[in-house]
mmCIF file of C-alpha atoms in Angstrom:
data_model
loop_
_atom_site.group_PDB
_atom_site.id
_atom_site.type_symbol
_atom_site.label_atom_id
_atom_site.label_comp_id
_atom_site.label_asym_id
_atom_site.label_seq_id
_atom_site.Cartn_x
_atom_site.Cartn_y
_atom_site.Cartn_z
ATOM 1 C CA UNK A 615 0.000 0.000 0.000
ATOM 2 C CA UNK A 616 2.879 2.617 0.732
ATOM 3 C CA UNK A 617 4.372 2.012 -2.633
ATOM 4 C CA UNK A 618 1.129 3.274 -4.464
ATOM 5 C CA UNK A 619 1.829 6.916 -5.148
ATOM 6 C CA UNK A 620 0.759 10.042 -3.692
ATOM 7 C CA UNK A 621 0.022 13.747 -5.020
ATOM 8 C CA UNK A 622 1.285 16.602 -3.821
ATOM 9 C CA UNK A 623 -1.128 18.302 -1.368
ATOM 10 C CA UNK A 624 -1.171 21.123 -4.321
ATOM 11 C CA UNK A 625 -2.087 18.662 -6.841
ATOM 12 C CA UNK A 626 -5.258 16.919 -4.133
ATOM 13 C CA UNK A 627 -5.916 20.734 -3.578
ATOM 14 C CA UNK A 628 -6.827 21.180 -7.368
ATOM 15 C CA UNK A 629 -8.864 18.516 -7.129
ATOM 16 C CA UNK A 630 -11.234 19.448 -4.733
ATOM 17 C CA UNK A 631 -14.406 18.643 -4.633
ATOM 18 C CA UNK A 632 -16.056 21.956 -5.645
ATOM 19 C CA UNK A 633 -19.909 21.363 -5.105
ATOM 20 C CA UNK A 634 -22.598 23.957 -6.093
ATOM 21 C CA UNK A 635 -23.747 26.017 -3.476
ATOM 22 C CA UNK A 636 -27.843 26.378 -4.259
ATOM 23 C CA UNK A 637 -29.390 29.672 -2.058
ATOM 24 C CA UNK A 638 -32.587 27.252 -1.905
ATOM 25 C CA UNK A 639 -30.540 24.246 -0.654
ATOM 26 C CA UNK A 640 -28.852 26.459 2.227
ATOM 27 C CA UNK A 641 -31.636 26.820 4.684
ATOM 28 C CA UNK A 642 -31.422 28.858 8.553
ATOM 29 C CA UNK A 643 -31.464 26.380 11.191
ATOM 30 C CA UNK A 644 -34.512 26.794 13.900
ATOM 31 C CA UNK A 645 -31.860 28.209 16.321
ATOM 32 C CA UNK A 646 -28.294 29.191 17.254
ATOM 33 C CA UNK A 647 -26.028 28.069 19.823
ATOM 34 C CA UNK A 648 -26.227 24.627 22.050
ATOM 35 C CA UNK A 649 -29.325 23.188 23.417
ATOM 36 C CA UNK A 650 -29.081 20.251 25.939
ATOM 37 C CA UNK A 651 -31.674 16.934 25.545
ATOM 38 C CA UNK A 652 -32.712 14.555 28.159
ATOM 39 C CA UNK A 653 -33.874 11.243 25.960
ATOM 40 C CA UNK A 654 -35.660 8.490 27.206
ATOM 41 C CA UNK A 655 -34.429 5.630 26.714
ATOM 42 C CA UNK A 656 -38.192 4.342 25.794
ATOM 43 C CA UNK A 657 -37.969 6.560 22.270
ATOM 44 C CA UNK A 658 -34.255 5.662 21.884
ATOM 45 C CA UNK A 659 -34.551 1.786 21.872
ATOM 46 C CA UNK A 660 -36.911 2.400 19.032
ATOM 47 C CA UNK A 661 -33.727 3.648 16.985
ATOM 48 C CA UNK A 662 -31.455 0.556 17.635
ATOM 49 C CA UNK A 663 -29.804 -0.682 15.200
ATOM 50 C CA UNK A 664 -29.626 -4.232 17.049
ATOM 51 C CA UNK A 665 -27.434 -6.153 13.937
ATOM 52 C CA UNK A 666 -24.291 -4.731 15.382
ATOM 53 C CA UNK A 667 -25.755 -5.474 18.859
ATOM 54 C CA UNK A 668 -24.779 -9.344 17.574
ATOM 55 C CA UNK A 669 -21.321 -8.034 15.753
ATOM 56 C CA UNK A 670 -20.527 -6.904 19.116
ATOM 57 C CA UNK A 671 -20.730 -11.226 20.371
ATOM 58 C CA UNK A 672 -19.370 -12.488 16.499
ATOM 59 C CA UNK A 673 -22.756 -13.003 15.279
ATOM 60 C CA UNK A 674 -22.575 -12.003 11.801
ATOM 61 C CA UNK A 675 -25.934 -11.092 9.918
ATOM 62 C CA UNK A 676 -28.265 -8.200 9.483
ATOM 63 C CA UNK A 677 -31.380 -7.876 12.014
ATOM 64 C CA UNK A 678 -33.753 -9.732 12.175
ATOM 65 C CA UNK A 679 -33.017 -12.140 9.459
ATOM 66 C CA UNK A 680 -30.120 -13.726 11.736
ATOM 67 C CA UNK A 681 -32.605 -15.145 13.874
ATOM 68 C CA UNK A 682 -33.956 -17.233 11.382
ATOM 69 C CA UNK A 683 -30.333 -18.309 10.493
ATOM 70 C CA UNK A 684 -29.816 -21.879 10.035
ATOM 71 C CA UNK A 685 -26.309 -21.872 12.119
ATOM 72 C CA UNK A 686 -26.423 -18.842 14.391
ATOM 73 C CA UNK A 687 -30.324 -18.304 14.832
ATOM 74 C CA UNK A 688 -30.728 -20.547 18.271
ATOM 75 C CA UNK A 689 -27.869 -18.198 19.557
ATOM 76 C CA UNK A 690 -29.188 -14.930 18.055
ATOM 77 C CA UNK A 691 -32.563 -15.805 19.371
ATOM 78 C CA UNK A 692 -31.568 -16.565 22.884
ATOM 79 C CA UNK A 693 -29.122 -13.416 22.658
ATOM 80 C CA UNK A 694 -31.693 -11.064 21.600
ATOM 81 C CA UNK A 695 -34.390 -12.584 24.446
ATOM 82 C CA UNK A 696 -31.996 -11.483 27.257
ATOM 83 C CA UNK A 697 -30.731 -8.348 25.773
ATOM 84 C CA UNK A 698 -34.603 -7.157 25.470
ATOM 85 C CA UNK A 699 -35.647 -8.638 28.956
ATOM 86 C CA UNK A 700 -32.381 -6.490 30.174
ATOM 87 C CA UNK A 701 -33.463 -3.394 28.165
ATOM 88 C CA UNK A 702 -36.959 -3.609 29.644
ATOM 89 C CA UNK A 703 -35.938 -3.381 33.012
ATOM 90 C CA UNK A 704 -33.463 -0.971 32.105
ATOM 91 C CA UNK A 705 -36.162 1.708 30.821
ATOM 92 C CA UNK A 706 -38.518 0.427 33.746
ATOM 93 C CA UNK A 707 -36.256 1.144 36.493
ATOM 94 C CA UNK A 708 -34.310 4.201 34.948
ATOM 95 C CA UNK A 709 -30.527 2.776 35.801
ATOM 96 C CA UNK A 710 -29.296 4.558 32.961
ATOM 97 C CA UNK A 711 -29.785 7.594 31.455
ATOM 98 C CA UNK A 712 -29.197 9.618 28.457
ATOM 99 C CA UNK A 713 -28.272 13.223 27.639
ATOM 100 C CA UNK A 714 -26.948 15.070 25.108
ATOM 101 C CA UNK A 715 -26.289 18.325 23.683
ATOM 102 C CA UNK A 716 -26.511 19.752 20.252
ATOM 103 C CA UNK A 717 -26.501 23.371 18.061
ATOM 104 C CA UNK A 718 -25.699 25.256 15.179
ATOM 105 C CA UNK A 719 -23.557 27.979 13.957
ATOM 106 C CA UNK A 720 -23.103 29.910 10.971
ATOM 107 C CA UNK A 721 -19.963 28.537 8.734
ATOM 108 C CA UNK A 722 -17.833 28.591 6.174
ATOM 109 C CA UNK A 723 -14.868 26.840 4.540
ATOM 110 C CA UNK A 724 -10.976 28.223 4.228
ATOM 111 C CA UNK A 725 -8.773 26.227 2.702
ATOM 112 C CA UNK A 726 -9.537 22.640 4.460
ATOM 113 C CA UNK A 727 -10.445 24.718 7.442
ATOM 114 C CA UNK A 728 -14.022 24.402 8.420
ATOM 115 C CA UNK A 729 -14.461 28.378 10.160
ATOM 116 C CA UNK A 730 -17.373 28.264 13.300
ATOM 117 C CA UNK A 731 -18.561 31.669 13.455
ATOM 118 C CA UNK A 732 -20.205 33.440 17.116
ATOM 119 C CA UNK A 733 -22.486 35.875 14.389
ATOM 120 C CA UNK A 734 -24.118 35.285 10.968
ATOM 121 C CA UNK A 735 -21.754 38.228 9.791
ATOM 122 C CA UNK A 736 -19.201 35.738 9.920
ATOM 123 C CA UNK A 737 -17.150 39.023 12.334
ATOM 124 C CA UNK A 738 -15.978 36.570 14.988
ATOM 125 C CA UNK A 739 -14.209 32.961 14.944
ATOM 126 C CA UNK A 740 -15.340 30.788 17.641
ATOM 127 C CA UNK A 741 -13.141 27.386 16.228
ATOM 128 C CA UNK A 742 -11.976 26.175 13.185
ATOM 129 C CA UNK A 743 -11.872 22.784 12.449
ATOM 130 C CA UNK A 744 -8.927 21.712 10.754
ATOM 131 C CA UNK A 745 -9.819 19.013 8.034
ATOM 132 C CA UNK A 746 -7.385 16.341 5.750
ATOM 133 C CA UNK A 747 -7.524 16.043 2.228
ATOM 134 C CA UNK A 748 -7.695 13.082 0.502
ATOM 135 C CA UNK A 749 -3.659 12.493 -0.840
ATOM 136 C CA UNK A 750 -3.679 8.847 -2.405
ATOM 137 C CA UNK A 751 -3.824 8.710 -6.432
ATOM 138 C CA UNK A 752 -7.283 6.367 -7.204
ATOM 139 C CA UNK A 753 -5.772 4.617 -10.117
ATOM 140 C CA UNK A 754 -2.990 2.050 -8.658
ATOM 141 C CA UNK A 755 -1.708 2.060 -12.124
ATOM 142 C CA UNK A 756 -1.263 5.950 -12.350
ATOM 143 C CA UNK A 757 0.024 8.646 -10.731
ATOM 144 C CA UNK A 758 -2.485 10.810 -11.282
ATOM 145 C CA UNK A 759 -5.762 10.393 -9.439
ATOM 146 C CA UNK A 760 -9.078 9.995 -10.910
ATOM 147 C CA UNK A 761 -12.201 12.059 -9.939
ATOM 148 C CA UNK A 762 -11.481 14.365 -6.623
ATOM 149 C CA UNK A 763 -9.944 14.412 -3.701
ATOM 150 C CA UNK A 764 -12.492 14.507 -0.906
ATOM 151 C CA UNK A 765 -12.271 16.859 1.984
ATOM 152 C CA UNK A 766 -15.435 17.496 4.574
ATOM 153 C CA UNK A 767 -13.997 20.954 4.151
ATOM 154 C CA UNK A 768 -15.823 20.445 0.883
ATOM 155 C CA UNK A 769 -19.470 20.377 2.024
ATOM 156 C CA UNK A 770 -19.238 24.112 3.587
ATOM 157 C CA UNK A 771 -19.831 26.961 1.763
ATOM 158 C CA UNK A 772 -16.368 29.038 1.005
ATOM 159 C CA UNK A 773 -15.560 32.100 2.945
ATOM 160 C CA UNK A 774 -16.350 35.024 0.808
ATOM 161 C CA UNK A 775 -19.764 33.539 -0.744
ATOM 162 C CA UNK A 776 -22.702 35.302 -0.362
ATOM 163 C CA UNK A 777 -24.550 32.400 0.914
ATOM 164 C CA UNK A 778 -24.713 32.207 4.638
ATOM 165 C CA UNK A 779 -24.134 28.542 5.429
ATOM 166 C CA UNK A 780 -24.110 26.256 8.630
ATOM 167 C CA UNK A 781 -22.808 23.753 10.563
ATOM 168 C CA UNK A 782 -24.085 21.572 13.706
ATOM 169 C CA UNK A 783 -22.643 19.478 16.194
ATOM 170 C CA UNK A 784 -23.639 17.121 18.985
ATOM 171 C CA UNK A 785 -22.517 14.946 21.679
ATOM 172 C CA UNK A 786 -24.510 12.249 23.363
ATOM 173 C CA UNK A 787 -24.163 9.611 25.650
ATOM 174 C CA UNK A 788 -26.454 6.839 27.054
ATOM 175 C CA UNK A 789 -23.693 5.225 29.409
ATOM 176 C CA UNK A 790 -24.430 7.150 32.437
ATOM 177 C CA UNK A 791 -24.888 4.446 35.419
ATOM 178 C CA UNK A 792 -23.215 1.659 32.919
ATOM 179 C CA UNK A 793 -20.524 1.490 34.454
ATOM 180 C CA UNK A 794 -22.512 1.018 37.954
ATOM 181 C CA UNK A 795 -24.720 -0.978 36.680
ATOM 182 C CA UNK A 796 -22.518 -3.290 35.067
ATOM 183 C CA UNK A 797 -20.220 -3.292 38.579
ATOM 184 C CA UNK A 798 -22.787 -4.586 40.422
ATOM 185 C CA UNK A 799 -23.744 -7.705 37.959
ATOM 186 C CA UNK A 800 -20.010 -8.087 38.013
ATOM 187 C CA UNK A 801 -19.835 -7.886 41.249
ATOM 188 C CA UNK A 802 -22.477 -11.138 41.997
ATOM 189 C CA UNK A 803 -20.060 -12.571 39.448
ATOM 190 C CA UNK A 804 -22.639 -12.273 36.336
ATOM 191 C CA UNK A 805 -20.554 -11.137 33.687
ATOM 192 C CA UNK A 806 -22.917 -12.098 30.973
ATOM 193 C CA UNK A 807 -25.388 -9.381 31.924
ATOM 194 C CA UNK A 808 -22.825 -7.122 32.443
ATOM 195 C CA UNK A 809 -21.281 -7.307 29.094
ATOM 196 C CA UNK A 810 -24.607 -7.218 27.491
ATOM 197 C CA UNK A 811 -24.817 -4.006 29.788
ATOM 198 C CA UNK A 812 -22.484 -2.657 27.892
ATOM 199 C CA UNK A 813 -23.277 -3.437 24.959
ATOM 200 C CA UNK A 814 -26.459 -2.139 24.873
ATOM 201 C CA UNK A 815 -25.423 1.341 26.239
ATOM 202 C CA UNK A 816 -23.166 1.459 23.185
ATOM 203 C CA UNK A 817 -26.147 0.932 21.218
ATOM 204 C CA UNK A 818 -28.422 3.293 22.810
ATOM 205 C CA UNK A 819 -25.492 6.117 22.469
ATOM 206 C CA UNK A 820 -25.598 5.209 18.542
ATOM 207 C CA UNK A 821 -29.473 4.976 18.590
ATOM 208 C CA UNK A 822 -29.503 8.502 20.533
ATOM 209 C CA UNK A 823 -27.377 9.754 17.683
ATOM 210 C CA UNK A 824 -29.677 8.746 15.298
ATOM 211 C CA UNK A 825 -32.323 10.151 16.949
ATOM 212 C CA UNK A 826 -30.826 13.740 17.560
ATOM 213 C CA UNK A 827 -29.965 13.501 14.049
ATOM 214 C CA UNK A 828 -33.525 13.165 12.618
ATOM 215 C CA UNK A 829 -34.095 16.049 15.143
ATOM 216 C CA UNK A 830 -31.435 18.083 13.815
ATOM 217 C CA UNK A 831 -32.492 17.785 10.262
ATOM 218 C CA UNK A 832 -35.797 19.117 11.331
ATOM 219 C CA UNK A 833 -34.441 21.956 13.149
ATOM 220 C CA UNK A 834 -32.445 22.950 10.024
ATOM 221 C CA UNK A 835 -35.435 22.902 7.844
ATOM 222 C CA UNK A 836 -34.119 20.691 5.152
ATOM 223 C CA UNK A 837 -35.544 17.954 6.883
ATOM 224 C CA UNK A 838 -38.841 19.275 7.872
ATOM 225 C CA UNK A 839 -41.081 16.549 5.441
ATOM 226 C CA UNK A 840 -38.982 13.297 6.194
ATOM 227 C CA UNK A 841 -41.547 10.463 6.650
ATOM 228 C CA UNK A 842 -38.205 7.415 7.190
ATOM 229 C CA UNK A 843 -38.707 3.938 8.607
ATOM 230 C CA UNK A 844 -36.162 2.844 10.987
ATOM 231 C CA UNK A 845 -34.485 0.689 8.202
ATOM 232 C CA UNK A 846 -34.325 3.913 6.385
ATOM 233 C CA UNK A 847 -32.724 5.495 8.797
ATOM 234 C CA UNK A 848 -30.170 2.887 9.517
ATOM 235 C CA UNK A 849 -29.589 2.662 5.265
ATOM 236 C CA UNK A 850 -28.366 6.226 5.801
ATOM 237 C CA UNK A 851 -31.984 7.236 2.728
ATOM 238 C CA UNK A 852 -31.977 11.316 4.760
ATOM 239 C CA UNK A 853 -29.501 14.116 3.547
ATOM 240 C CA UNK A 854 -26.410 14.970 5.541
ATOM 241 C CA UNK A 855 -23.996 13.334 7.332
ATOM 242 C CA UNK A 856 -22.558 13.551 11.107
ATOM 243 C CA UNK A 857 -18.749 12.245 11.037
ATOM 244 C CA UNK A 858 -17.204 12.040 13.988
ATOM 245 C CA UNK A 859 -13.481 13.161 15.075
ATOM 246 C CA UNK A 860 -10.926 9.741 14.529
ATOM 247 C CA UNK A 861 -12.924 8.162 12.063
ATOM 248 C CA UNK A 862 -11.807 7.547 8.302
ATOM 249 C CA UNK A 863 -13.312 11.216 6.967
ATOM 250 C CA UNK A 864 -11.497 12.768 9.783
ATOM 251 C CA UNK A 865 -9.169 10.967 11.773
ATOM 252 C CA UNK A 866 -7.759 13.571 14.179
ATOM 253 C CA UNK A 867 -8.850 12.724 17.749
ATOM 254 C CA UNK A 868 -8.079 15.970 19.190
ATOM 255 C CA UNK A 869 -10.486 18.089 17.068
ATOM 256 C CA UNK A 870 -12.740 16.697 19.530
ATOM 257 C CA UNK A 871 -10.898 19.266 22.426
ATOM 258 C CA UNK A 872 -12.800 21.775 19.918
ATOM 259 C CA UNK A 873 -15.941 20.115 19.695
ATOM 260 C CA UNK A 874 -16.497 19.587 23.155
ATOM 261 C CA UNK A 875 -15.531 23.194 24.002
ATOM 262 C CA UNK A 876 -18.044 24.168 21.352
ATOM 263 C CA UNK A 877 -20.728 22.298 23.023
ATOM 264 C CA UNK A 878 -20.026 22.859 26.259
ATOM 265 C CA UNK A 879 -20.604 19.105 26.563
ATOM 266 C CA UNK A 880 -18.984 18.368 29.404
ATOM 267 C CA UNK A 881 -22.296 20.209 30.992
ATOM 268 C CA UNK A 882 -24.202 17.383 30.127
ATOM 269 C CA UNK A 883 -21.786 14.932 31.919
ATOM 270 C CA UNK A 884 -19.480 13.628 28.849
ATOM 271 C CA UNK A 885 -15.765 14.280 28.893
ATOM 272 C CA UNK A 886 -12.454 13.206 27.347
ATOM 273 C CA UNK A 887 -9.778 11.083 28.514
ATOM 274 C CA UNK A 888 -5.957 12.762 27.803
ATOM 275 C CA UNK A 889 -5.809 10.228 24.781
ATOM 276 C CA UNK A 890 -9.413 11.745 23.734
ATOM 277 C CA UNK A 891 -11.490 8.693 24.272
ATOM 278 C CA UNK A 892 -15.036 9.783 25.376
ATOM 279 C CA UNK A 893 -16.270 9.160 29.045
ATOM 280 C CA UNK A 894 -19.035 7.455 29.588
ATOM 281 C CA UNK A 895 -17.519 5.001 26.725
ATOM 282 C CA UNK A 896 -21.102 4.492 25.342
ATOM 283 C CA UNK A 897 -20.628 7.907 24.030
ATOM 284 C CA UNK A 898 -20.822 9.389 20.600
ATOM 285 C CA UNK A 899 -20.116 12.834 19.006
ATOM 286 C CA UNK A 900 -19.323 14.779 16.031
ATOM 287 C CA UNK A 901 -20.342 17.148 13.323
ATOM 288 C CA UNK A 902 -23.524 17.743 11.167
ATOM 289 C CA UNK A 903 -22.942 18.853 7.251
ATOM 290 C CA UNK A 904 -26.078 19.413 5.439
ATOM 291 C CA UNK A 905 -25.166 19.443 2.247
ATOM 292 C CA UNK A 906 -26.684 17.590 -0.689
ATOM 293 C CA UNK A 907 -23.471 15.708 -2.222
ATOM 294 C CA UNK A 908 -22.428 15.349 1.462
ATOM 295 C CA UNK A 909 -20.713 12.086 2.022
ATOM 296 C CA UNK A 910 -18.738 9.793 4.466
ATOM 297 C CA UNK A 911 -15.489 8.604 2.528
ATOM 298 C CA UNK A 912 -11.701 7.736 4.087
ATOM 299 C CA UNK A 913 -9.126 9.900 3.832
ATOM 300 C CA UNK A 914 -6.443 7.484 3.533
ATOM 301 C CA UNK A 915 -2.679 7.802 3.349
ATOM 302 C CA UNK A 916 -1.124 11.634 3.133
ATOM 303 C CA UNK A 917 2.295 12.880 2.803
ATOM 304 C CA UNK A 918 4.594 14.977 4.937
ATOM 305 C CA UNK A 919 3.702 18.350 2.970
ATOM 306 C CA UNK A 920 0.056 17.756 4.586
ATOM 307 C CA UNK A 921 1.424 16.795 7.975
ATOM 308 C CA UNK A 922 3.623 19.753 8.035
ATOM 309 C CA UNK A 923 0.860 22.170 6.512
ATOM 310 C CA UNK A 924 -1.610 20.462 9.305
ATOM 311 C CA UNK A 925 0.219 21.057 11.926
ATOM 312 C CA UNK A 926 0.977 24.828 11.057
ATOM 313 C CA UNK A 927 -2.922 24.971 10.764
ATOM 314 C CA UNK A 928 -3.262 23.484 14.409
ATOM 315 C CA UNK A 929 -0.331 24.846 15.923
ATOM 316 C CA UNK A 930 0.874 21.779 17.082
ATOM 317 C CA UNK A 931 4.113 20.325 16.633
ATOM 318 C CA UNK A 932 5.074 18.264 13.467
ATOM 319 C CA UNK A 933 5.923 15.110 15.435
ATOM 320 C CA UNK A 934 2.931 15.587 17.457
ATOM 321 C CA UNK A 935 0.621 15.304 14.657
ATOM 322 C CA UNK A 936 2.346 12.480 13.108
ATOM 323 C CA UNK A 937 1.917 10.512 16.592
ATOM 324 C CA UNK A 938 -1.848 11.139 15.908
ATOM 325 C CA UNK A 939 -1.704 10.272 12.648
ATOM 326 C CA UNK A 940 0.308 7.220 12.740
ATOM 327 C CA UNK A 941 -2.391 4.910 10.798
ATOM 328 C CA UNK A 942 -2.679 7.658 7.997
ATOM 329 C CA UNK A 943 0.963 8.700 7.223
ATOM 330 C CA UNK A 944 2.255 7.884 3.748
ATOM 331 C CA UNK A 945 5.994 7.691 4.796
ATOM 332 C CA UNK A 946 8.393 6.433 7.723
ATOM 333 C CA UNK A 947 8.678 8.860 10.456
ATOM 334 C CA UNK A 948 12.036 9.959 10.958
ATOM 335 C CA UNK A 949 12.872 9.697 7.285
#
C-alpha cells in the first residue's frame, strides 16, 4: 500500500471537490447556539440498530433475518431474548440515562479549514476545524488520481460567498450508570449481563445519535417533510452526514478538544480522557454537514507536505501530529 503513489497536497488541492452552493438548498437552522436533551431511553430503543448489537458477540448477519439463520439463529434468538428482557428493566427502572447536547452555527470553509462563526456576519471565529484532504492517487496504475480528492472541508460553503451557510454538532451519551450498573452484575459474578450491559449502552449512544440527528435535520429545515422507517434510517436514505473526530473522513482525535468546548458538553456529563477517548464510553459525538453531495469517505494515506501544513494549521508540533496520525501517514517517520 505505501508504494502506491501520492500527489502533492497542491495537486489533491486542485482537485477538490467543488460542489454547487444552491441559495434554496442552504436553509437557517430553527436556532443558534447549544441546546441540551434529556432522551428516554423508551424513544431511543426504538432507533437501535440491534445487527451490530450481535457483531458486538461475532454473530454475523443483518437484524432480524439472523434469527432465522440456520447456524447462528438458536444463539441470536436466545441473545436477543436477554438483551430485550435487560433493556426492559433498564427503561422500567431508569438505571441509565441519556443526555446530550446539540446546536448550530453559521460557517464557512478556508482552505480545508471548516471556520465556526459566534455571528451570521461571519465578524468573529469561535473554532476552526482543521480538516485532511484526501492524498492517495485512485488509479494504482497511475500517478495521477481519478475524480477528486475529498475533503469534509468540501461540504461548507467558502468564505467570501454570499450564501450564509451552517454547521451543527452534537454529543450524546447513554452510558451514564453503565458502568454502575454493570459493577454490580459483576460484582455477583454475572458477567454475561454485564457485558450485554455494555453493549447495549453502546447501542443506545448510537441509537440517541440517530435520533438527535432526525431532530437536527428538522431543526435545520431541510428535513422538515422526512416520513423514514427505521431501516431507512439505519440505510443512511436522509440528507447529511454527522462524522465524527478519529474516524476515516477525519481521523484527528483531538479536534474533539474543539468540539467539546463548542458544546459545552462536558455540561451534560461527557468528557475526554488525555488520549481523547469519550467518558461514559457508550458515548458518541461529532459534526452535522447538510449538504446535498455530502458524504462519508476515508481519507487514507497523506504525505509529509500535509502533515507539516496540518500542523501549522493546528499549531501543534510536526511530530505531534504524526503521533496522531500514525495509521494515515504515507511515509516512515524519521525519514
Amino acid at each position: 500500500k505505501r508504494a502506491k503513489p501520492l500527489l502533492t497536497l497542491a495537486e489533491a488541492n486542485a482537485r477538490r471537490f467543488a460542489p454547487e452552493f444552491k441559495a434554496q438548498e442552504i436553509s437557517a437552522p430553527a436556532f443558534l447556539g447549544t441546546r441540551s436533551v434529556d432522551a428516554p431511553l423508551a424513544e431511543l430503543a426504538r432507533y437501535i440498530d440491534w445487527t451490530f448489537f450481535f457483531t458486538a458477540w461475532e454473530l454475523r448477519g443483518r437484524f432480524p433475518a439472523i434469527l432465522d439463520h440456520p447456524e447462528q439463529g438458536p444463539a441470536a434468538r436466545e441473545l436477543y431474548a436477554n438483551a430485550r428482557k435487560l433493556l426492559d428493566d433498564i427503561i422500567a427502572t431508569g438505571r441509565l440515562r441519556a443526555r446530550g447536547v446539540y446546536g448550530f452555527w453559521p460557517a464557512a470553509t478556508d482552505g480545508n479549514d471548516i471556520v465556526v462563526y459566534a455571528d451570521d456576519a461571519h465578524t468573529r471565529e469561535k473554532v476552526r476545524f482543521n480538516m485532511l484532504r484526501q492524498q492517495q492517487a485512485k488509479d494504482p496504475a497511475s500517478d495521477k488520481a481519478e475524480g477528486p480528492c475529498w475533503s469534509l472541508a468540501d461540504f461548507v460553503a467558502p468564505v467570501g460567498s454570499p450564501l450564509r451557510d451552517h454547521v451543527g454538532a452534537f454529543a450524546v451519551t447513554a452510558g451514564l450508570g453503565a458502568a454502575e450498573l454493570a459493577g454490580a452484575y459483576e460484582k455477583s459474578l454475572d458477567d454475561y449481563s454485564a457485558i450485554i450491559v455494555k453493549a447495549l449502552a453502546d447501542r443506545l449512544a448510537e441509537a440517541f445519535a440517530e435520533y438527535l440527528h432526525q431532530r437536527a435535520r428538522r431543526d435545520w429545515g431541510y428535513g422538515a417533510g422526512e416520513d423514514l422507517t427505521n431501516d431507512d434510517l439505519i440505510d443512511e436514505k436522509y440528507r447529511g452526514i454527522r462524522p465524527a473526530f478519529g474516524y476515516p473522513a477525519c481521523p484527528d482525535h483531538t479536534e474533539k478538544a474543539k468540539l467539546f468546548d463548542l458544546l459545552g458538553a462536558r455540561a451534560v456529563g461527557i468528557d475526554l480522557t488525555e488520549s481523547f477517548a469519550m467518558t461514559p464510553a457508550a458515548s458518541v459525538s461529532g459534526i452535522y454537514l447538510a449538504h446535498p453531495q455530502a458524504r462519508y469517505f476515508n481519507v487514507g494515506r497523506i504525505g509529509r507536505d500535509q502533515v507539516e501544513d496540518y500542523a501549522r494549521r493546528k499549531g501543534m508540533p510536526v511530530l505531534e501530529v504524526e503521533r496522531w496520525l500514525a495509521p494515515n501517514l504515507g511515509y516512515d517517520r524519521g525519514n
